[in-house]
mmCIF file of C-alpha atoms and ligand atoms in Angstrom:
data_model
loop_
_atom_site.group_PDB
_atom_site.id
_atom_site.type_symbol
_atom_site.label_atom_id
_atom_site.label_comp_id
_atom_site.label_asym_id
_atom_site.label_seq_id
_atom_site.Cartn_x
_atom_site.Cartn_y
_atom_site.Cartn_z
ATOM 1 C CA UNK H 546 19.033 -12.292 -17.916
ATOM 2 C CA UNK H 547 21.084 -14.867 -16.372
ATOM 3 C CA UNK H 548 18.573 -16.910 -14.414
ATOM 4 C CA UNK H 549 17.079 -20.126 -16.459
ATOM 5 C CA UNK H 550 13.278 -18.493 -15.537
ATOM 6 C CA UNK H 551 11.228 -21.363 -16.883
ATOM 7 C CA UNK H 552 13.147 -23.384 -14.994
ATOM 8 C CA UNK H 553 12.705 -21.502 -11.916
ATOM 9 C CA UNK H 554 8.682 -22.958 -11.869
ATOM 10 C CA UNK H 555 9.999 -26.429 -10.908
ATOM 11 C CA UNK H 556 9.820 -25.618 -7.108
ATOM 12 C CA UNK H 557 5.771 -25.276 -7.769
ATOM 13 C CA UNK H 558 5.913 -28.932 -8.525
ATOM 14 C CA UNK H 559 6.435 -29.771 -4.647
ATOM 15 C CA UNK H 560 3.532 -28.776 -2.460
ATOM 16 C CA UNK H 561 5.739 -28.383 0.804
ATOM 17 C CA UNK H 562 8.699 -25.757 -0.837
ATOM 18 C CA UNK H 563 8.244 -22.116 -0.071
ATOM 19 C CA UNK H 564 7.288 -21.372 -3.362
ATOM 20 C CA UNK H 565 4.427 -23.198 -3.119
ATOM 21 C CA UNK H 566 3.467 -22.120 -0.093
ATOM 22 C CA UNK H 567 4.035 -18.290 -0.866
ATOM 23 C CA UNK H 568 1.837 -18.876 -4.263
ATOM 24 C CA UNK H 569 -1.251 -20.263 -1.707
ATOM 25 C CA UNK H 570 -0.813 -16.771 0.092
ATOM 26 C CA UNK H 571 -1.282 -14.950 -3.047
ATOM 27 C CA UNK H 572 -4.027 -17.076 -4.171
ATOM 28 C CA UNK H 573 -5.912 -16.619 -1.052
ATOM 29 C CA UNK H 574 -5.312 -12.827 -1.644
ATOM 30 C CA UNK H 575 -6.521 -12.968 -4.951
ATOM 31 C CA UNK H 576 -9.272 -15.401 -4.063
ATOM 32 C CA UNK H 577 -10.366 -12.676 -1.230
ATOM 33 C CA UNK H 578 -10.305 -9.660 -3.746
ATOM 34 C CA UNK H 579 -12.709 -11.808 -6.081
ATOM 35 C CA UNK H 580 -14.677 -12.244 -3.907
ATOM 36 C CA UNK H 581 -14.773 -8.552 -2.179
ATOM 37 C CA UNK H 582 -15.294 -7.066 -5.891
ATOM 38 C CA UNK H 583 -18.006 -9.702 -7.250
ATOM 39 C CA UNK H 584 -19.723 -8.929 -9.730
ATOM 40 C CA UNK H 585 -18.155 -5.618 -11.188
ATOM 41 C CA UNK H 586 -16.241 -6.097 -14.240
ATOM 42 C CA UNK H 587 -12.468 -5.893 -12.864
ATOM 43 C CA UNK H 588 -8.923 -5.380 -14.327
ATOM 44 C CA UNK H 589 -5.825 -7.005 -13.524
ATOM 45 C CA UNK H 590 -2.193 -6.603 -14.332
ATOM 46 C CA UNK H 591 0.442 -8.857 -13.389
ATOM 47 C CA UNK H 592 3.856 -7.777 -13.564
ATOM 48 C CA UNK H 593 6.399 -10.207 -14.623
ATOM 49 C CA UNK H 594 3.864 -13.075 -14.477
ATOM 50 C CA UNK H 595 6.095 -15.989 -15.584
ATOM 51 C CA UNK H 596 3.529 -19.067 -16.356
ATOM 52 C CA UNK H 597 0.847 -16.782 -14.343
ATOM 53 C CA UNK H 598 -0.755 -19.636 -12.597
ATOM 54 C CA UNK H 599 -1.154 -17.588 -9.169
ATOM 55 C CA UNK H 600 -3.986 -15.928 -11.451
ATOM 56 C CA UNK H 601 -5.498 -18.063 -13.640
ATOM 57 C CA UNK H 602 -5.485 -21.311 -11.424
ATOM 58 C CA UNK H 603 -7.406 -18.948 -8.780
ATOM 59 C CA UNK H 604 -10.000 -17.972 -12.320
ATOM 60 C CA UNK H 605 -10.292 -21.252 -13.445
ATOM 61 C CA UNK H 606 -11.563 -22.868 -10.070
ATOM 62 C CA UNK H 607 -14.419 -19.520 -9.668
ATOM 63 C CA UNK H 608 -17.429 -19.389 -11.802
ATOM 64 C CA UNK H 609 -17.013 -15.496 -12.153
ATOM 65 C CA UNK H 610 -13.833 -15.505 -14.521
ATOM 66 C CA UNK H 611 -15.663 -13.928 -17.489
ATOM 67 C CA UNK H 612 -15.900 -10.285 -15.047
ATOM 68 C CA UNK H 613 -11.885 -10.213 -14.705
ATOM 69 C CA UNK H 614 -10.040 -8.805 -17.687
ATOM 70 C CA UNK H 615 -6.230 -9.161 -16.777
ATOM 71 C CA UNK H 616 -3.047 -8.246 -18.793
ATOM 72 C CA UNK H 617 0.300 -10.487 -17.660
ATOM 73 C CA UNK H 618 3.186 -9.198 -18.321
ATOM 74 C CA UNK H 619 6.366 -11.536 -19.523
ATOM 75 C CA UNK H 620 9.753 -11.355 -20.786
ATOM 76 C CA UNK H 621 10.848 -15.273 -21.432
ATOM 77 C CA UNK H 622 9.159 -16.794 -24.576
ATOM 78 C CA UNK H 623 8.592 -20.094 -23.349
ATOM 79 C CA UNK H 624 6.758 -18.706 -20.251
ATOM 80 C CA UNK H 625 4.302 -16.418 -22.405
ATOM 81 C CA UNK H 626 3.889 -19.659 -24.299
ATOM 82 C CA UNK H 627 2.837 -21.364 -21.055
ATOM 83 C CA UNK H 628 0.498 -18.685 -19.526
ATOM 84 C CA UNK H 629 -1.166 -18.245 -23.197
ATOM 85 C CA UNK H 630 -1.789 -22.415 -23.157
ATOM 86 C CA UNK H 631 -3.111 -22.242 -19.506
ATOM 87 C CA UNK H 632 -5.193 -18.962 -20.389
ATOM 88 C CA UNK H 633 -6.388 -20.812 -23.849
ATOM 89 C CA UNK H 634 -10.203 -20.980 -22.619
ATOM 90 C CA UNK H 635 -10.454 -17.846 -20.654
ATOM 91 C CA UNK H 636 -11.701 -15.487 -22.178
ATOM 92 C CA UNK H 637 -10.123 -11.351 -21.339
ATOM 93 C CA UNK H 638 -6.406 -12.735 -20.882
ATOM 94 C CA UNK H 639 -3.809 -11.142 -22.702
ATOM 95 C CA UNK H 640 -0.478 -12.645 -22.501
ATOM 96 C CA UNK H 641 2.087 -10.303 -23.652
ATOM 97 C CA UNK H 642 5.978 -11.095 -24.689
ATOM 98 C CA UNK H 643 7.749 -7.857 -23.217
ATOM 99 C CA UNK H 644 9.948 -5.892 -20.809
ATOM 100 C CA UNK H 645 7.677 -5.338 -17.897
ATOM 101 C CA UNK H 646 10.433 -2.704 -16.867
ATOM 102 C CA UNK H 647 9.636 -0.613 -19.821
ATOM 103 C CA UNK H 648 6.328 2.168 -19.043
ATOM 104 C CA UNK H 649 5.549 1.192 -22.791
ATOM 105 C CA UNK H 650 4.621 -2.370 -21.845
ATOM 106 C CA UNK H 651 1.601 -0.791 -19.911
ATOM 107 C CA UNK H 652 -0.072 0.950 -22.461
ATOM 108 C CA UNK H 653 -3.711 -0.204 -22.899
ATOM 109 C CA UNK H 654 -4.194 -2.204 -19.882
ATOM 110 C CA UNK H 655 -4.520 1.112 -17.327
ATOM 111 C CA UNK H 656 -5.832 1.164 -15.148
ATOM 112 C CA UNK H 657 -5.931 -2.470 -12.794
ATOM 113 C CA UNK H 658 -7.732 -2.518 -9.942
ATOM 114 C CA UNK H 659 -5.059 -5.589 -8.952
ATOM 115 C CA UNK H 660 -1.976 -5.335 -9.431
ATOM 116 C CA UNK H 661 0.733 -8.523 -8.576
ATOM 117 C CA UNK H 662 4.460 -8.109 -8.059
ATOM 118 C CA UNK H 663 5.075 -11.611 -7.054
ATOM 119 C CA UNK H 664 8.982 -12.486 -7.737
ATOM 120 C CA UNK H 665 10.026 -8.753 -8.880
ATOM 121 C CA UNK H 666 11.061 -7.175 -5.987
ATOM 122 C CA UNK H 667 14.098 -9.899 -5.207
ATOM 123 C CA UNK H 668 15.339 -9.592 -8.597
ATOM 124 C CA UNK H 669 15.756 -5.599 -9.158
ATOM 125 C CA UNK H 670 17.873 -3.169 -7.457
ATOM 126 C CA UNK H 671 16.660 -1.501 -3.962
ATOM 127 C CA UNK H 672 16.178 1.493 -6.367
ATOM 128 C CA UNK H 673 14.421 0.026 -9.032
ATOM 129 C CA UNK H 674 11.702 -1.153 -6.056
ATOM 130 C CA UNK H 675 11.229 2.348 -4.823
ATOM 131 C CA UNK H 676 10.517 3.136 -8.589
ATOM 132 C CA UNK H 677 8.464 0.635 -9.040
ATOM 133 C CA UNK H 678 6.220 1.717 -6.292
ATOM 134 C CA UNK H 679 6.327 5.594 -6.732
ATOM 135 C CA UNK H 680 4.981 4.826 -9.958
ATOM 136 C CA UNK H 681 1.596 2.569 -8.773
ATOM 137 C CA UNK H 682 -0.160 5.525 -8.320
ATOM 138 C CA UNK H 683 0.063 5.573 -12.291
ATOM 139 C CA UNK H 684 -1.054 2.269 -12.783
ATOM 140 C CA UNK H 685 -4.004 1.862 -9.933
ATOM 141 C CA UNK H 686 -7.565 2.809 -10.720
ATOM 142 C CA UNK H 687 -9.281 4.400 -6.924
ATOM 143 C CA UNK H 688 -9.097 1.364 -4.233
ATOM 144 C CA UNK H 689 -6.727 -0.989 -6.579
ATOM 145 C CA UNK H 690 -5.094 -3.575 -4.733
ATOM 146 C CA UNK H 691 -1.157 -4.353 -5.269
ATOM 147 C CA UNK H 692 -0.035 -8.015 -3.915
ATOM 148 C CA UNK H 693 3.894 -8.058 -4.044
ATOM 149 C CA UNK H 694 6.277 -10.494 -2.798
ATOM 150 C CA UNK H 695 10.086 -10.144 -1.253
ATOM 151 C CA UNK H 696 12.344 -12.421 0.440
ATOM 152 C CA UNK H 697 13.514 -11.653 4.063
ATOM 153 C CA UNK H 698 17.215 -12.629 3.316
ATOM 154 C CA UNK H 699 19.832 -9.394 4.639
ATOM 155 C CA UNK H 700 19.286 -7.327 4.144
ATOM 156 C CA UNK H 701 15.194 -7.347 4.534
ATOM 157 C CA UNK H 702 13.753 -4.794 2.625
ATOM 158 C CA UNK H 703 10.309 -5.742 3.575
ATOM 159 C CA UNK H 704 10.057 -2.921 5.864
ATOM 160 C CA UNK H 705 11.540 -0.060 3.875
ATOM 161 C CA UNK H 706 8.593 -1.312 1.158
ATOM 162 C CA UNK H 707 5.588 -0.908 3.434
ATOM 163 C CA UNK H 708 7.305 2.235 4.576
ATOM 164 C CA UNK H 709 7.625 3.097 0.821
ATOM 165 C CA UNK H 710 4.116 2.104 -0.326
ATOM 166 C CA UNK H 711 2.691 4.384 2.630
ATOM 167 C CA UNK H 712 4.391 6.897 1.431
ATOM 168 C CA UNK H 713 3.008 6.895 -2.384
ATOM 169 C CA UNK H 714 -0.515 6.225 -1.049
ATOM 170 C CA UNK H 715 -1.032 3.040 0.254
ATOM 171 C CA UNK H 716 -2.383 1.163 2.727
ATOM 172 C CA UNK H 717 -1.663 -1.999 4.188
ATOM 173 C CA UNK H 718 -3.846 -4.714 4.272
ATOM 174 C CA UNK H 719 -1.800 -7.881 4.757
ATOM 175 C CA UNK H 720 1.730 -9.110 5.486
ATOM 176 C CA UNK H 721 2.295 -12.332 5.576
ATOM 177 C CA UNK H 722 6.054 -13.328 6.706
ATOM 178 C CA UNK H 723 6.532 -17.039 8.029
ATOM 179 C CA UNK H 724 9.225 -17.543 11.223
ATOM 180 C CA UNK H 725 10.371 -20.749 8.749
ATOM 181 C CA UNK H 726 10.339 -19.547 5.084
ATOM 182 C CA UNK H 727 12.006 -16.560 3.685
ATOM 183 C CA UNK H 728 9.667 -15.337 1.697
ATOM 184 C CA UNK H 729 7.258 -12.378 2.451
ATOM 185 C CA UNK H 730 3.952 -11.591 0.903
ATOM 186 C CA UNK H 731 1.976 -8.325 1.067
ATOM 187 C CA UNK H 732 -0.905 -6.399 0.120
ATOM 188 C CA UNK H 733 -1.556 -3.090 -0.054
ATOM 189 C CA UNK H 734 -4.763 -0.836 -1.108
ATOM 190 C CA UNK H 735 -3.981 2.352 -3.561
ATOM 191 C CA UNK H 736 -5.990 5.123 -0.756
ATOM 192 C CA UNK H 737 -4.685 8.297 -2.795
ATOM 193 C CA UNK H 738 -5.765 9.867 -6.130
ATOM 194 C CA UNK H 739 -4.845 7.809 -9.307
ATOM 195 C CA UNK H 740 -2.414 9.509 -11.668
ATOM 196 C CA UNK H 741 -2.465 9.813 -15.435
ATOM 197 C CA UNK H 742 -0.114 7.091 -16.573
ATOM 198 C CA UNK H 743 2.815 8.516 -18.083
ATOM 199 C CA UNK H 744 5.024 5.913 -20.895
ATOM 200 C CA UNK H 745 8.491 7.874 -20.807
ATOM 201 C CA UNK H 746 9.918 6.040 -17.542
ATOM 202 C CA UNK H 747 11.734 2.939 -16.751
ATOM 203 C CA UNK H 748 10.708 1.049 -13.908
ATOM 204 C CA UNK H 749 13.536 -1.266 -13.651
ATOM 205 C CA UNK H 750 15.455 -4.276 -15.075
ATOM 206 C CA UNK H 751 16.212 -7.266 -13.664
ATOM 207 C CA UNK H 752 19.409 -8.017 -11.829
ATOM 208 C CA UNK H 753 19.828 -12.068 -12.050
HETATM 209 C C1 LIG Y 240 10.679 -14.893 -10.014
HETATM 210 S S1 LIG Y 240 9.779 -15.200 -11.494
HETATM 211 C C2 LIG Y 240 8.133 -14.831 -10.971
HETATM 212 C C3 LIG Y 240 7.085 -15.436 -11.852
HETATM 213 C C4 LIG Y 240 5.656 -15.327 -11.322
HETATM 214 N N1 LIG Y 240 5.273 -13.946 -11.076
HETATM 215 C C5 LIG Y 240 5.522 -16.130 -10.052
HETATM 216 O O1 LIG Y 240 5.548 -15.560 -8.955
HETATM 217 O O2 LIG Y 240 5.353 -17.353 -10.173
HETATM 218 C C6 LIG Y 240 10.219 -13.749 -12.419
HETATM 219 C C7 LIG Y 240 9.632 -13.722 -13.818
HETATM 220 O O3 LIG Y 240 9.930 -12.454 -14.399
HETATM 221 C C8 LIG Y 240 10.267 -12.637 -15.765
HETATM 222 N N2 LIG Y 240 11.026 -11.446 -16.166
HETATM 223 C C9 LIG Y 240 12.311 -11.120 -15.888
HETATM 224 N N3 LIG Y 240 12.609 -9.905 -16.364
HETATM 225 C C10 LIG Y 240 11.486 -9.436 -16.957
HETATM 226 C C11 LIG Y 240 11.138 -8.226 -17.622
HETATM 227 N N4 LIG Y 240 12.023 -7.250 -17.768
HETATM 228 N N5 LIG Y 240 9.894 -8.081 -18.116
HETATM 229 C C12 LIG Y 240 8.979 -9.074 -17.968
HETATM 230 N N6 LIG Y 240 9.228 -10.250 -17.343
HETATM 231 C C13 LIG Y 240 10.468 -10.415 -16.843
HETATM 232 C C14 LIG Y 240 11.028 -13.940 -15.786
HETATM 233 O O4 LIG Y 240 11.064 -14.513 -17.075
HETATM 234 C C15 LIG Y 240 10.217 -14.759 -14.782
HETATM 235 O O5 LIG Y 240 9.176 -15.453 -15.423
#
């Protein structure tokens, strides 16, 4: 990995950049699927979660946090150290250090009933995305939610990923893609038959 990934987070620190504007999308979304699941006991796994505060800010300002279980998923040590420290009073948050790319990492935590993508699909190869998403079927329990992210720089790849989630079973629920920001959020609920989760596959690797 070339990318400095802690440092990345610094753009949160300014309410106005895109980044901060494309993690109040995702909150909302999150903040929505609380809301439309309350009070079953639910599961989440977030992909590549960096410092995971799209989640656990969203938990941590709801009085129903002890229902959601959740699993984040990250490679760079000093953000699992970060998302364990903000997660340090919630209870059902597991912070794990490894490669989200790997099937292995999943073990145990199948299947969520919301899944985030937010920041993976701009970093792997068109390929790797297609994987990715062939392979939610896997990781979705019946009605599971997926929020993903992609920027609309060329080429925009937005489209061939609704096209691609429709095709493994999905349907769309949101798409959010501001005329001044580049950056695309969407949301899409699993419709088809979940699949046995199966640990022999990579998903992908990261390309900066
Ligand atoms: C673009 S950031 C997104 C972070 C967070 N999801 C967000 O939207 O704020 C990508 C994150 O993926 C992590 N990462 C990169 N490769 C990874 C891998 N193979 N497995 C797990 N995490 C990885 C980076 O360390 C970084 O925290």
């Amino acid at each position: 990995m070339q990318t400095d990934w802690e440092g990345w987070h610094s753009a949160y620190a300014d309410p106005e950049s895109a980044l901060s504007r494309r993690l109040l999308v995702i909150q909302g979304l999150i903040g929505e699927w609380l809301d439309r699941t309350a009070p079953e006991p639910v599961r989440v796994v977030s992909v590549c979660a960096g410092d995971a505060r799209d989640l656990l800010q969203v938990l941590r300002a709801r009085g129903d946090a002890p229902r959601v279980s959740a699993t984040l998923l990250e490679y760079n040590a000093r953000n699992v150290e970060r998302a364990r420290a903000a997660a340090d009073d919630l209870a059902g948050i597991e912070v794990r250090q490894v490669d989200a790319g790997q099937t292995a990492a999943y073990q145990g935590a199948l299947p969520a009933d919301l899944v985030l993508l937010a920041g993976v699909f701009g970093n792997i190869s068109d390929d790797d995305v297609r994987t990715t998403i062939e392979a939610l079927p896997g990781m979705c329990s019946a009605g599971a939610l997926v929020i993903w992210t992609r920027h609309r720089g060329a080429p925009d790849l937005s489209g061939n990923i609704r096209g691609w989630f429709g095709t493994a079973g999905f349907v769309q629920e949101s798409f959010t893609a501001p005329d001044d920001a580049v950056f695309s959020v969407g949301s899409h609920r699993f419709a088809g038959t979940p699949r046995p989760w199966t640990a022999e596959k990579e998903l992908f690797s990261f390309v900066r």
